[in-house]
mmCIF file of C-alpha atoms in Angstrom:
data_model
loop_
_atom_site.group_PDB
_atom_site.id
_atom_site.type_symbol
_atom_site.label_atom_id
_atom_site.label_comp_id
_atom_site.label_asym_id
_atom_site.label_seq_id
_atom_site.Cartn_x
_atom_site.Cartn_y
_atom_site.Cartn_z
ATOM 1 C CA GLY A 22 -18.817 23.748 -53.892
ATOM 2 C CA ALA A 23 -15.553 22.196 -55.033
ATOM 3 C CA GLY A 24 -12.430 24.249 -54.637
ATOM 4 C CA VAL A 25 -9.292 24.367 -56.758
ATOM 5 C CA SER A 26 -7.660 20.972 -57.067
ATOM 6 C CA GLN A 27 -4.138 20.122 -58.129
ATOM 7 C CA SER A 28 -2.429 16.873 -59.040
ATOM 8 C CA PRO A 29 -0.191 15.259 -58.221
ATOM 9 C CA ARG A 30 0.188 16.560 -54.671
ATOM 10 C CA TYR A 31 3.795 15.379 -54.538
ATOM 11 C CA LYS A 32 6.208 14.709 -57.364
ATOM 12 C CA VAL A 33 9.798 13.514 -57.206
ATOM 13 C CA ALA A 34 11.729 13.872 -60.437
ATOM 14 C CA LYS A 35 15.276 13.025 -61.341
ATOM 15 C CA ARG A 36 17.279 15.921 -62.677
ATOM 16 C CA GLY A 37 16.687 16.213 -66.414
ATOM 17 C CA GLN A 38 13.207 14.665 -66.402
ATOM 18 C CA ASP A 39 10.132 16.457 -67.709
ATOM 19 C CA VAL A 40 7.151 16.961 -65.379
ATOM 20 C CA ALA A 41 3.540 18.049 -65.868
ATOM 21 C CA LEU A 42 1.472 19.578 -63.091
ATOM 22 C CA ARG A 43 -2.297 19.822 -63.392
ATOM 23 C CA CYS A 44 -4.729 22.391 -62.043
ATOM 24 C CA ASP A 45 -8.525 22.147 -61.993
ATOM 25 C CA PRO A 46 -9.890 25.612 -61.159
ATOM 26 C CA ILE A 47 -13.249 26.398 -59.645
ATOM 27 C CA SER A 48 -15.898 25.905 -62.308
ATOM 28 C CA GLY A 49 -16.679 29.098 -64.192
ATOM 29 C CA HIS A 50 -13.634 31.005 -63.008
ATOM 30 C CA VAL A 51 -12.242 33.098 -65.823
ATOM 31 C CA SER A 52 -8.834 33.838 -64.340
ATOM 32 C CA LEU A 53 -6.151 31.269 -63.525
ATOM 33 C CA PHE A 54 -2.754 31.922 -62.008
ATOM 34 C CA TRP A 55 0.330 29.817 -61.346
ATOM 35 C CA TYR A 56 2.723 30.664 -58.524
ATOM 36 C CA GLN A 57 5.975 29.115 -57.318
ATOM 37 C CA GLN A 58 6.700 28.999 -53.597
ATOM 38 C CA ALA A 59 10.231 28.251 -52.438
ATOM 39 C CA LEU A 60 10.817 27.013 -48.898
ATOM 40 C CA GLY A 61 10.357 29.786 -46.349
ATOM 41 C CA GLN A 62 9.219 32.333 -48.938
ATOM 42 C CA GLY A 63 5.957 33.738 -50.173
ATOM 43 C CA PRO A 64 4.449 32.587 -53.477
ATOM 44 C CA GLU A 65 5.878 34.213 -56.595
ATOM 45 C CA PHE A 66 3.870 34.822 -59.737
ATOM 46 C CA LEU A 67 4.631 32.672 -62.769
ATOM 47 C CA THR A 68 1.882 33.139 -65.324
ATOM 48 C CA TYR A 69 -1.731 34.191 -65.845
ATOM 49 C CA PHE A 70 -4.582 32.978 -68.069
ATOM 50 C CA GLN A 71 -7.837 34.695 -68.859
ATOM 51 C CA ASN A 72 -9.962 31.864 -70.196
ATOM 52 C CA GLU A 73 -7.656 30.123 -72.702
ATOM 53 C CA ALA A 74 -5.472 33.156 -73.400
ATOM 54 C CA GLN A 75 -2.126 33.372 -71.635
ATOM 55 C CA LEU A 76 -1.935 37.110 -71.029
ATOM 56 C CA ASP A 77 1.152 37.250 -68.856
ATOM 57 C CA LYS A 78 4.050 34.828 -68.631
ATOM 58 C CA SER A 79 6.566 37.307 -67.294
ATOM 59 C CA GLY A 80 7.229 35.263 -64.146
ATOM 60 C CA LEU A 81 8.283 32.050 -65.861
ATOM 61 C CA PRO A 82 11.934 31.615 -64.848
ATOM 62 C CA SER A 83 13.175 30.069 -68.081
ATOM 63 C CA ASP A 84 12.069 28.653 -71.407
ATOM 64 C CA ARG A 85 11.980 25.235 -69.743
ATOM 65 C CA PHE A 86 8.677 26.308 -68.172
ATOM 66 C CA PHE A 87 5.535 26.149 -70.266
ATOM 67 C CA ALA A 88 1.877 26.517 -69.304
ATOM 68 C CA GLU A 89 -1.349 25.979 -71.203
ATOM 69 C CA ARG A 90 -5.105 26.153 -70.674
ATOM 70 C CA PRO A 91 -6.450 25.048 -74.053
ATOM 71 C CA GLU A 92 -10.176 25.000 -73.279
ATOM 72 C CA GLY A 93 -10.259 27.713 -70.677
ATOM 73 C CA SER A 94 -10.690 25.403 -67.708
ATOM 74 C CA VAL A 95 -8.003 22.862 -66.732
ATOM 75 C CA SER A 96 -4.419 24.106 -66.904
ATOM 76 C CA THR A 97 -1.107 22.288 -67.083
ATOM 77 C CA LEU A 98 2.283 23.621 -66.064
ATOM 78 C CA LYS A 99 5.097 21.732 -67.736
ATOM 79 C CA ILE A 100 8.736 21.873 -66.738
ATOM 80 C CA GLN A 101 11.255 20.385 -69.133
ATOM 81 C CA ARG A 102 14.690 19.075 -68.146
ATOM 82 C CA THR A 103 14.080 19.732 -64.448
ATOM 83 C CA GLN A 104 16.897 21.204 -62.357
ATOM 84 C CA GLN A 105 17.393 21.140 -58.597
ATOM 85 C CA GLU A 106 16.498 24.822 -58.353
ATOM 86 C CA ASP A 107 13.029 23.951 -59.677
ATOM 87 C CA SER A 108 12.265 22.220 -56.363
ATOM 88 C CA ALA A 109 9.365 24.172 -54.839
ATOM 89 C CA VAL A 110 5.635 24.091 -54.230
ATOM 90 C CA TYR A 111 3.680 25.057 -57.334
ATOM 91 C CA LEU A 112 0.379 26.730 -56.508
ATOM 92 C CA CYS A 113 -2.558 27.280 -58.803
ATOM 93 C CA ALA A 114 -5.213 29.899 -58.063
ATOM 94 C CA SER A 115 -8.421 30.892 -59.797
ATOM 95 C CA SER A 116 -10.664 33.900 -59.622
ATOM 96 C CA PRO A 117 -14.095 34.625 -61.115
ATOM 97 C CA ARG A 118 -12.914 37.852 -62.673
ATOM 98 C CA THR A 119 -10.323 40.390 -61.746
ATOM 99 C CA ASP A 120 -11.400 43.532 -63.519
ATOM 100 C CA THR A 121 -13.660 44.483 -60.648
ATOM 101 C CA GLY A 122 -13.046 45.716 -57.158
ATOM 102 C CA THR A 123 -12.722 42.300 -55.617
ATOM 103 C CA ARG A 124 -9.547 40.508 -56.569
ATOM 104 C CA GLU A 125 -9.481 37.540 -54.245
ATOM 105 C CA GLN A 126 -7.868 34.434 -55.629
ATOM 106 C CA TYR A 127 -8.692 30.924 -54.472
ATOM 107 C CA PHE A 128 -5.724 28.630 -54.141
ATOM 108 C CA GLY A 129 -5.327 24.909 -54.583
ATOM 109 C CA PRO A 130 -3.278 22.806 -52.151
ATOM 110 C CA GLY A 131 -0.211 22.927 -54.387
ATOM 111 C CA THR A 132 2.126 20.357 -55.898
ATOM 112 C CA ARG A 133 5.388 19.856 -54.042
ATOM 113 C CA LEU A 134 8.088 19.131 -56.624
ATOM 114 C CA THR A 135 11.390 17.688 -55.482
ATOM 115 C CA VAL A 136 14.155 17.327 -58.048
ATOM 116 C CA THR A 137 16.902 14.891 -57.044
ATOM 117 C CA ASP B 115 13.798 43.782 -54.985
ATOM 118 C CA GLN B 116 11.226 42.733 -52.408
ATOM 119 C CA GLN B 117 8.222 44.981 -53.037
ATOM 120 C CA VAL B 118 6.175 43.544 -50.167
ATOM 121 C CA LYS B 119 7.910 42.850 -46.886
ATOM 122 C CA GLN B 120 6.871 41.174 -43.674
ATOM 123 C CA ASN B 121 9.753 41.884 -41.352
ATOM 124 C CA SER B 122 8.651 39.658 -38.491
ATOM 125 C CA PRO B 123 9.232 35.983 -39.318
ATOM 126 C CA SER B 124 7.240 34.898 -36.282
ATOM 127 C CA LEU B 125 4.841 36.125 -33.596
ATOM 128 C CA SER B 126 3.726 34.414 -30.403
ATOM 129 C CA VAL B 127 0.524 35.503 -28.631
ATOM 130 C CA GLN B 128 -1.567 34.284 -25.713
ATOM 131 C CA GLU B 129 -5.107 33.085 -26.437
ATOM 132 C CA GLY B 130 -7.638 35.893 -26.034
ATOM 133 C CA ARG B 131 -5.101 38.669 -26.661
ATOM 134 C CA ILE B 132 -4.646 40.722 -29.810
ATOM 135 C CA SER B 133 -2.387 39.570 -32.649
ATOM 136 C CA ILE B 134 -0.942 42.309 -34.856
ATOM 137 C CA LEU B 135 0.776 41.318 -38.069
ATOM 138 C CA ASN B 136 2.587 43.957 -40.088
ATOM 139 C CA CYS B 137 3.412 44.445 -43.729
ATOM 140 C CA ASP B 138 5.297 47.151 -45.641
ATOM 141 C CA TYR B 139 5.370 47.792 -49.362
ATOM 142 C CA THR B 140 7.502 49.921 -51.643
ATOM 143 C CA ASN B 141 5.485 50.201 -54.866
ATOM 144 C CA SER B 142 3.090 53.136 -54.613
ATOM 145 C CA MET B 143 1.127 51.765 -57.576
ATOM 146 C CA PHE B 144 -0.303 48.946 -55.470
ATOM 147 C CA ASP B 145 -3.987 49.686 -54.993
ATOM 148 C CA TYR B 146 -5.406 46.518 -53.435
ATOM 149 C CA PHE B 147 -4.126 44.507 -50.510
ATOM 150 C CA LEU B 148 -5.005 41.075 -49.189
ATOM 151 C CA TRP B 149 -4.179 38.817 -46.269
ATOM 152 C CA TYR B 150 -3.973 35.073 -46.660
ATOM 153 C CA LYS B 151 -3.624 32.361 -44.031
ATOM 154 C CA LYS B 152 -1.805 29.114 -44.721
ATOM 155 C CA TYR B 153 -1.773 25.830 -42.830
ATOM 156 C CA PRO B 154 0.928 23.226 -43.558
ATOM 157 C CA ALA B 155 0.330 21.175 -46.723
ATOM 158 C CA GLU B 156 -2.582 23.397 -47.753
ATOM 159 C CA GLY B 157 -2.866 26.306 -50.142
ATOM 160 C CA PRO B 158 -3.266 29.876 -48.877
ATOM 161 C CA THR B 159 -6.811 30.761 -47.804
ATOM 162 C CA PHE B 160 -8.144 34.265 -48.350
ATOM 163 C CA LEU B 161 -8.889 36.152 -45.112
ATOM 164 C CA ILE B 162 -9.598 39.800 -45.762
ATOM 165 C CA SER B 163 -8.770 42.539 -48.245
ATOM 166 C CA ILE B 164 -8.718 46.308 -48.511
ATOM 167 C CA SER B 165 -8.783 48.746 -51.373
ATOM 168 C CA SER B 166 -6.408 51.708 -51.327
ATOM 169 C CA ILE B 167 -9.357 54.083 -51.168
ATOM 170 C CA LYS B 168 -10.076 52.856 -47.638
ATOM 171 C CA ASP B 169 -8.017 52.868 -44.473
ATOM 172 C CA LYS B 170 -9.835 50.136 -42.564
ATOM 173 C CA ASN B 171 -11.820 47.004 -43.288
ATOM 174 C CA GLU B 172 -13.322 44.750 -40.656
ATOM 175 C CA ASP B 173 -14.665 41.206 -40.827
ATOM 176 C CA GLY B 174 -15.507 39.571 -37.532
ATOM 177 C CA ARG B 175 -12.342 39.116 -35.485
ATOM 178 C CA PHE B 176 -10.157 40.359 -38.351
ATOM 179 C CA THR B 177 -9.418 44.005 -39.146
ATOM 180 C CA VAL B 178 -6.995 45.310 -41.728
ATOM 181 C CA PHE B 179 -5.598 48.824 -41.490
ATOM 182 C CA LEU B 180 -3.936 50.635 -44.370
ATOM 183 C CA ASN B 181 -1.627 53.651 -44.002
ATOM 184 C CA LYS B 182 -0.886 54.749 -47.554
ATOM 185 C CA SER B 183 1.473 57.557 -46.632
ATOM 186 C CA ALA B 184 3.638 55.107 -44.684
ATOM 187 C CA LYS B 185 3.106 52.284 -47.222
ATOM 188 C CA HIS B 186 2.156 50.068 -44.328
ATOM 189 C CA LEU B 187 -0.685 47.729 -43.537
ATOM 190 C CA SER B 188 -1.486 45.599 -40.562
ATOM 191 C CA LEU B 189 -3.825 42.761 -39.685
ATOM 192 C CA HIS B 190 -5.383 42.701 -36.222
ATOM 193 C CA ILE B 191 -6.925 39.526 -34.848
ATOM 194 C CA VAL B 192 -9.043 40.013 -31.719
ATOM 195 C CA PRO B 193 -9.408 37.833 -29.741
ATOM 196 C CA SER B 194 -6.741 35.419 -30.907
ATOM 197 C CA GLN B 195 -7.566 31.716 -30.820
ATOM 198 C CA PRO B 196 -5.292 28.645 -30.992
ATOM 199 C CA GLY B 197 -6.876 27.759 -34.355
ATOM 200 C CA ASP B 198 -5.457 31.011 -35.736
ATOM 201 C CA SER B 199 -1.958 29.515 -35.530
ATOM 202 C CA ALA B 200 -0.715 29.479 -39.118
ATOM 203 C CA VAL B 201 1.485 31.361 -41.564
ATOM 204 C CA TYR B 202 0.018 34.708 -42.603
ATOM 205 C CA PHE B 203 0.887 36.280 -45.943
ATOM 206 C CA CYS B 204 0.343 39.853 -46.974
ATOM 207 C CA ALA B 205 -0.193 40.376 -50.721
ATOM 208 C CA ALA B 206 -0.664 43.355 -53.014
ATOM 209 C CA SER B 207 -1.929 43.905 -56.529
ATOM 210 C CA ILE B 208 -1.882 46.723 -59.026
ATOM 211 C CA LEU B 209 -4.245 48.127 -61.613
ATOM 212 C CA ASN B 210 -2.186 48.277 -64.766
ATOM 213 C CA ALA B 211 -1.882 51.292 -66.980
ATOM 214 C CA GLY B 212 -4.277 49.889 -69.559
ATOM 215 C CA GLY B 213 -7.153 50.148 -67.144
ATOM 216 C CA THR B 214 -7.779 46.437 -66.877
ATOM 217 C CA SER B 215 -6.565 44.421 -63.981
ATOM 218 C CA TYR B 216 -5.944 40.750 -63.816
ATOM 219 C CA GLY B 217 -4.924 40.888 -60.180
ATOM 220 C CA LYS B 218 -1.448 39.346 -60.193
ATOM 221 C CA LEU B 219 -0.455 39.125 -56.521
ATOM 222 C CA THR B 220 2.903 40.081 -55.018
ATOM 223 C CA PHE B 221 3.414 38.353 -51.672
ATOM 224 C CA GLY B 222 5.462 39.036 -48.584
ATOM 225 C CA GLN B 223 7.598 36.317 -47.006
ATOM 226 C CA GLY B 224 5.029 35.413 -44.394
ATOM 227 C CA THR B 225 4.777 35.573 -40.591
ATOM 228 C CA ILE B 226 4.293 32.449 -38.487
ATOM 229 C CA LEU B 227 1.658 33.163 -35.838
ATOM 230 C CA THR B 228 1.479 30.901 -32.794
ATOM 231 C CA VAL B 229 -1.402 31.370 -30.369
ATOM 232 C CA HIS B 230 -0.838 29.655 -27.034
ATOM 233 C CA PRO B 231 -3.808 28.338 -25.005
#
Protein backbone atom coordinates (compact mmCIF):
# COMPACT_ATOMS: atom_id res chain seq x y z
CA GLY A 1 0.00 0.00 0.00
CA ALA A 2 0.96 3.66 -0.17
CA GLY A 3 3.40 4.93 2.40
CA VAL A 4 3.68 8.34 4.03
CA SER A 5 4.10 11.10 1.48
CA GLN A 6 5.35 14.63 2.00
CA SER A 7 5.36 17.71 -0.20
CA PRO A 8 7.22 19.59 -1.34
CA ARG A 9 10.36 17.46 -1.21
CA TYR A 10 12.56 20.55 -1.37
CA LYS A 11 11.77 24.11 -0.41
CA VAL A 12 13.98 27.18 -0.59
CA ALA A 13 12.67 30.19 1.30
CA LYS A 14 14.06 33.64 1.77
CA ARG A 15 14.54 34.66 5.37
CA GLY A 16 11.28 36.08 6.69
CA GLN A 17 9.00 34.13 4.36
CA ASP A 18 6.26 31.81 5.59
CA VAL A 19 6.30 28.15 4.50
CA ALA A 20 3.81 25.29 4.68
CA LEU A 21 4.86 21.65 4.61
CA ARG A 22 2.33 18.91 3.93
CA CYS A 23 2.15 15.34 5.17
CA ASP A 24 -0.17 12.60 3.93
CA PRO A 25 -0.01 9.72 6.43
CA ILE A 26 -0.81 6.11 5.76
CA SER A 27 -4.57 5.76 5.48
CA GLY A 28 -6.20 4.87 8.78
CA HIS A 29 -3.21 5.72 10.93
CA VAL A 30 -4.35 7.40 14.12
CA SER A 31 -1.02 8.84 15.21
CA LEU A 32 1.01 11.45 13.33
CA PHE A 33 4.36 12.89 14.33
CA TRP A 34 6.56 15.69 13.03
CA TYR A 35 10.32 15.62 13.51
CA GLN A 36 13.11 18.03 12.58
CA GLN A 37 16.45 16.64 11.46
CA ALA A 38 19.46 18.95 11.34
CA LEU A 39 22.46 18.01 9.22
CA GLY A 40 24.45 15.18 10.78
CA GLN A 41 21.98 14.67 13.63
CA GLY A 42 19.15 12.33 14.44
CA PRO A 43 15.52 13.44 14.07
CA GLU A 44 14.13 15.49 16.94
CA PHE A 45 10.50 15.42 17.99
CA LEU A 46 8.38 18.47 17.23
CA THR A 47 4.74 17.60 17.75
CA TYR A 48 2.21 14.77 17.91
CA PHE A 49 -1.40 14.33 16.78
CA GLN A 50 -3.85 11.63 17.73
CA ASN A 51 -6.49 11.92 15.03
CA GLU A 52 -7.20 15.67 14.88
CA ALA A 53 -6.10 16.42 18.44
CA GLN A 54 -2.64 17.88 18.95
CA LEU A 55 -1.67 16.17 22.20
CA ASP A 56 1.94 17.25 22.44
CA LYS A 57 3.65 20.28 20.94
CA SER A 58 6.49 20.42 23.42
CA GLY A 59 9.16 20.08 20.72
CA LEU A 60 8.14 23.08 18.64
CA PRO A 61 11.14 25.43 18.89
CA SER A 62 9.22 28.70 18.87
CA ASP A 63 5.79 30.23 18.38
CA ARG A 64 6.69 30.67 14.71
CA PHE A 65 6.00 26.95 14.29
CA PHE A 66 2.41 25.79 13.99
CA ALA A 67 0.95 22.42 13.04
CA GLU A 68 -2.57 21.25 12.31
CA ARG A 69 -4.45 18.11 11.30
CA PRO A 70 -8.03 19.36 11.04
CA GLU A 71 -9.72 16.20 9.75
CA GLY A 72 -7.46 13.65 11.35
CA SER A 73 -5.64 12.69 8.17
CA VAL A 74 -3.48 15.21 6.26
CA SER A 75 -1.29 17.45 8.40
CA THR A 76 0.43 20.75 7.69
CA LEU A 77 3.44 22.18 9.47
CA LYS A 78 3.68 25.93 9.05
CA ILE A 79 6.71 28.04 9.82
CA GLN A 80 6.24 31.79 9.92
CA ARG A 81 8.99 34.35 9.32
CA THR A 82 11.57 31.67 8.55
CA GLN A 83 15.09 32.05 9.95
CA GLN A 84 18.33 30.44 8.80
CA GLU A 85 18.34 28.14 11.82
CA ASP A 86 15.08 26.63 10.54
CA SER A 87 17.03 25.01 7.69
CA ALA A 88 16.63 21.25 8.19
CA VAL A 89 14.81 18.19 6.93
CA TYR A 90 11.28 17.99 8.29
CA LEU A 91 10.06 14.42 8.66
CA CYS A 92 6.51 13.23 9.13
CA ALA A 93 5.72 9.80 10.56
CA SER A 94 2.49 7.93 11.17
CA SER A 95 1.55 4.95 13.25
CA PRO A 96 -1.65 2.90 13.48
CA ARG A 97 -1.82 3.28 17.23
CA THR A 98 0.76 3.68 19.92
CA ASP A 99 -0.98 2.54 23.06
CA THR A 100 -0.02 -1.05 22.38
CA GLY A 101 3.21 -2.96 22.53
CA THR A 102 4.27 -2.14 19.01
CA ARG A 103 5.30 1.46 18.54
CA GLU A 104 6.85 1.48 15.11
CA GLN A 105 6.45 4.68 13.17
CA TYR A 106 6.50 4.89 9.39
CA PHE A 107 8.35 7.86 7.99
CA GLY A 108 7.87 9.91 4.87
CA PRO A 109 10.82 10.99 2.71
CA GLY A 110 10.97 14.41 4.37
CA THR A 111 10.97 18.00 3.15
CA ARG A 112 14.38 19.64 2.96
CA LEU A 113 13.95 23.31 3.86
CA THR A 114 16.72 25.74 3.06
CA VAL A 115 16.38 29.31 4.30
CA THR A 116 18.61 31.81 2.50
CA ASP B 1 21.22 16.61 27.21
CA GLN B 2 21.55 13.76 24.73
CA GLN B 3 19.44 10.94 26.18
CA VAL B 4 20.28 8.49 23.39
CA LYS B 5 23.84 8.31 22.15
CA GLN B 6 25.54 6.52 19.31
CA ASN B 7 29.20 7.14 19.96
CA SER B 8 30.54 5.71 16.72
CA PRO B 9 29.88 8.08 13.81
CA SER B 10 30.92 5.43 11.31
CA LEU B 11 31.67 1.73 10.91
CA SER B 12 33.31 -0.10 8.02
CA VAL B 13 32.83 -3.86 7.57
CA GLN B 14 33.71 -6.47 4.96
CA GLU B 15 30.84 -8.22 3.17
CA GLY B 16 29.88 -11.46 4.91
CA ARG B 17 31.23 -10.38 8.31
CA ILE B 18 29.26 -9.21 11.32
CA SER B 19 28.31 -5.55 11.80
CA ILE B 20 27.75 -4.42 15.39
CA LEU B 21 26.19 -1.04 15.99
CA ASN B 22 25.99 0.30 19.53
CA CYS B 23 23.70 2.65 21.38
CA ASP B 24 23.64 3.96 24.96
CA TYR B 25 20.84 5.73 26.77
CA THR B 26 20.58 7.65 30.01
CA ASN B 27 16.85 7.75 30.78
CA SER B 28 15.87 4.64 32.72
CA MET B 29 12.21 5.32 31.92
CA PHE B 30 12.69 4.29 28.30
CA ASP B 31 10.87 1.00 27.83
CA TYR B 32 10.90 0.41 24.08
CA PHE B 33 13.77 0.63 21.64
CA LEU B 34 13.92 0.68 17.86
CA TRP B 35 16.48 0.66 15.08
CA TYR B 36 15.93 2.55 11.86
CA LYS B 37 17.92 2.52 8.64
CA LYS B 38 18.18 5.56 6.40
CA TYR B 39 19.34 5.93 2.82
CA PRO B 40 20.17 9.38 1.41
CA ALA B 41 17.12 11.46 0.42
CA GLU B 42 14.75 8.93 2.00
CA GLY B 43 13.00 8.80 5.34
CA PRO B 44 14.10 6.38 8.06
CA THR B 45 12.85 2.81 7.57
CA PHE B 46 11.96 0.68 10.57
CA LEU B 47 14.22 -2.36 11.03
CA ILE B 48 13.64 -4.03 14.36
CA SER B 49 12.49 -3.22 17.88
CA ILE B 50 12.69 -4.58 21.40
CA SER B 51 10.66 -4.10 24.53
CA SER B 52 12.45 -3.57 27.83
CA ILE B 53 11.00 -6.82 29.15
CA LYS B 54 13.20 -8.73 26.69
CA ASP B 55 16.94 -8.88 26.22
CA LYS B 56 17.04 -10.13 22.64
CA ASN B 57 14.94 -9.94 19.50
CA GLU B 58 15.85 -11.53 16.20
CA ASP B 59 14.53 -10.99 12.68
CA GLY B 60 16.42 -12.70 9.90
CA ARG B 61 19.92 -11.25 9.66
CA PHE B 62 19.15 -8.61 12.31
CA THR B 63 19.35 -9.13 16.07
CA VAL B 64 18.95 -6.49 18.74
CA PHE B 65 20.35 -7.02 22.22
CA LEU B 66 19.31 -5.00 25.25
CA ASN B 67 21.32 -4.71 28.48
CA LYS B 68 19.11 -2.72 30.83
CA SER B 69 21.56 -2.61 33.70
CA ALA B 70 24.17 -1.03 31.42
CA LYS B 71 21.57 1.07 29.54
CA HIS B 72 23.03 -0.26 26.34
CA LEU B 73 21.66 -1.84 23.20
CA SER B 74 23.28 -3.14 20.09
CA LEU B 75 22.25 -4.19 16.60
CA HIS B 76 23.99 -7.16 15.01
CA ILE B 77 23.80 -7.73 11.27
CA VAL B 78 24.99 -11.17 10.13
CA PRO B 79 26.09 -11.60 7.41
CA SER B 80 26.58 -8.01 6.31
CA GLN B 81 25.77 -7.16 2.70
CA PRO B 82 26.72 -4.12 0.58
CA GLY B 83 23.03 -3.15 0.45
CA ASP B 84 23.15 -2.69 4.22
CA SER B 85 25.31 0.41 3.73
CA ALA B 86 23.26 3.25 5.20
CA VAL B 87 22.89 5.41 8.29
CA TYR B 88 21.52 3.51 11.27
CA PHE B 89 19.60 5.28 14.02
CA CYS B 90 18.82 3.97 17.45
CA ALA B 91 15.61 5.35 19.01
CA ALA B 92 13.83 5.00 22.33
CA SER B 93 10.35 5.70 23.64
CA ILE B 94 8.71 5.91 27.02
CA LEU B 95 5.38 4.96 28.51
CA ASN B 96 4.19 8.10 30.22
CA ALA B 97 2.95 8.27 33.76
CA GLY B 98 -0.68 8.44 32.69
CA GLY B 99 -0.53 4.91 31.37
CA THR B 100 -1.08 5.82 27.75
CA SER B 101 1.73 6.01 25.30
CA TYR B 102 1.87 7.88 22.08
CA GLY B 103 5.35 6.65 21.29
CA LYS B 104 7.32 9.87 20.82
CA LEU B 105 10.79 8.74 19.69
CA THR B 106 14.12 10.05 20.96
CA PHE B 107 16.88 9.36 18.44
CA GLY B 108 20.62 8.96 18.60
CA GLN B 109 22.90 10.82 16.19
CA GLY B 110 23.27 7.89 13.83
CA THR B 111 26.10 5.62 12.67
CA ILE B 112 27.14 5.42 9.02
CA LEU B 113 27.66 1.76 8.10
CA THR B 114 29.70 0.94 5.01
CA VAL B 115 29.87 -2.68 3.88
CA HIS B 116 32.66 -3.33 1.39
CA PRO B 117 32.28 -6.08 -1.26
